[in-house]
Amino acid sequence: MGEPSSPDLIERAEDSGAIDLERANLYRLYALSGDSRLPDAYQSSTPWRGTLLAEELERNLTRMEPGPERRAVAEVLRAPPDPSATTCSTETAVLPNSLETDHFYIQYDQSTLHPSLTIQDYADSLEGSYATEVEAFRWAAPPSTSLGQSQLGGKYHVRVDDLGTGLYGFVSSQGTYAGPVGDNPNTTWNDGDATATCMALNQSYSGFPGTPRKALDATTAHEYNHSLQYGYGALNGSNRPDANFIEGGATWMEDEAQDAANDNYFYLYPAFTSSMGAHPSNAGQQYSYWLTFRGITERFGANVPGGAEQVMQDFWELTSRNEANMLTAMQQALAGKGRTLAETYHDYAIAAKLMRTCGGGYFLPYCFEEAGGYISAAGGVPASQGTLSTLSQTYTGSLQDDYALNWVRLPSAGTYNLTLSNTSAGGQMRATVACNTGSAVAIAPFAATVAAGQAIVLTSFTPSGCLSTPVAVITNEAQTAPNPGSSTARSYTLSTAAPSGPATSPVVPPPPAEQAPDNSLAPAGPAGSVAAGPQPVADTIRPVLSRLALSRRRFRAARSGSAISAAPLGTRLRYRLSEAATVTARYERRATGRRAGGRCRAVTRRNRGRAGCLRWVLVRGSARHSGKAGANAFRPTGRLGGRSLKPAVYRLRLSAKDAARNTSRTRRSAAFRIVRR
């Protein structure tokens, strides 16, 4: 995005000396809480996310000098104006309404909720992100404080608040049900510094890019991923990664957990020439770095358990266990897939410049599944850093250590030598000439990497077969530290000269054989035993049921017939399966309840004076559908057990069982209404 966001404007003013730390923190408080007292000079229409700002505000409070600004910030962060409110960082107002789902306790004010979304939309979006990130991908769920366990039954606290214009939402470690936990019981190791958090979501997404529902979906996927990062204890202590990993990783998760939201399209492109190890700290660049993580992991399979997500999950788990830090953690996570950070980053550099959509002759890792959307959103492909147009020309550039890239456009006709010289005292440079043939990506790699003071020649290169202008893709893969404080820029030259030696043409490489997700577990035999030939492998892996979507959320129940019909009755439910399985569908009806003992219970004479809540009551009976691996659909008709369901709000509860009788985790659809005839 072009215009700086409000936090960036505040940070720039503080860096320039226009405002001091105390005034900057007060303005951060105003920006985070949607306070109209934020001066016009710091108000921006560029949307932003507030998790790191909320953390910075809390951290900076102890650094502020005594005075009115510190008192104002402390009053909000330390002393909520109404002790009956359940707070989350700067959000302290009393919210009169609440909704409980399977995993979330949501507070809101129905009178101020924007009509473009219902509170059920918020609930469905949150549960959808949870279902992918925790149930399907099996990231460790965030922990609860003892108060959260006793009062909310361990459900995650969410507030839907007036956050003003531009702020999607945030996660905070400060709140009624948030705070240090130490060991997250959902991990298999002692995290030591795991933290429980709360979440604030905007009560209106009408002014954000895309549709309100897409902005909401992107936000729940993004912010819930921050809650997982906190839950791993990965945002505390010396092993904390840089902001491009924290924010870029959460933005990357938007594409995995809420693939249709595509809000990350509005954060293109990252600062390609800045290193992965010491990337710019402004918010726009933090978010934009998602493309790099997409580029180095998409080859392992997007939106599937054990695929691309496993690399990022392993990264955060290594960080949580204090076994590796930042670049080294990413190295080790990729090693689990049989790859190195250097080679995957270089392949990503090729894909990011040519920006081809996968399909036909274009295959991973030299393409993106959604490249067309990226180009459309960004207004074109990324720009090159230099150009060589004729023979006997030299381009002089520089590349930061710790994984950065440059692109240099090359002559599109004739034959010439290309010489890459590392003219600095450090660095390790890798180069490939790449082009689009019109049906595939063709490459001509230089034979070796180039260390300090060395040079290498690609002889007699000819761009025959290239439909597009060839480009030299140069990356610096020298890693100076696990988490470098800064990355030195290393100088290099790239020169064209008269041809000599063997001819070199770009060729289409064979598709690489990536490591597929491991969906089978072999039982261990007795110690010392020798297998006599191939042994049968027991299927002990649960099928994964995901990506539920309804075509209609309001319809009449069929007068007759079965619970599932091929006719265009009721609504159409789409879903995906990781393997063939029988899916059992049951209805749950929405009902009014009362909060008692930390749960939403049926109304009784004894509890009728307690706070109201919404509960889901299981309807008797079920229906079954035979699903195949991949995309599936069936039509629930609003009938069950030979009768039509009464008009009310319902949702479908689904589970899948494969041939080996492994049962999936339960998934629930969005709520829908069966209306009167």
Short mmCIF file of C-alpha atoms in Angstrom, two decimals, residues 23 31 56 58 62 65 158 177 188 212 220 267 272 302 369 374 385 410 469 647:
data_model
loop_
_atom_site.label_atom_id
_atom_site.label_comp_id
_atom_site.label_asym_id
_atom_site.label_seq_id
_atom_site.Cartn_x
_atom_site.Cartn_y
_atom_site.Cartn_z
CA ARG A 23 3.68 11.83 22.90
CA ALA A 31 -4.72 4.81 17.21
CA GLU A 56 4.95 -2.09 21.88
CA GLU A 58 2.72 -2.12 26.82
CA THR A 62 7.81 1.49 31.63
CA GLU A 65 8.80 9.71 31.80
CA VAL A 158 -12.81 -12.23 21.83
CA TYR A 177 -8.38 -13.57 30.64
CA THR A 188 4.34 -31.81 24.19
CA PRO A 212 -16.58 -7.05 4.84
CA THR A 220 -9.46 -14.02 12.22
CA TYR A 267 0.25 -6.08 0.70
CA PHE A 272 12.92 -7.67 -2.26
CA ALA A 302 -0.84 -25.30 -0.10
CA GLU A 369 -0.89 -20.77 -7.74
CA TYR A 374 -0.97 -10.84 -7.39
CA GLN A 385 17.01 -3.38 -10.20
CA LEU A 410 19.48 -8.88 -20.12
CA THR A 469 13.20 -10.61 -21.86
CA PRO A 647 -38.33 -22.97 11.15
#
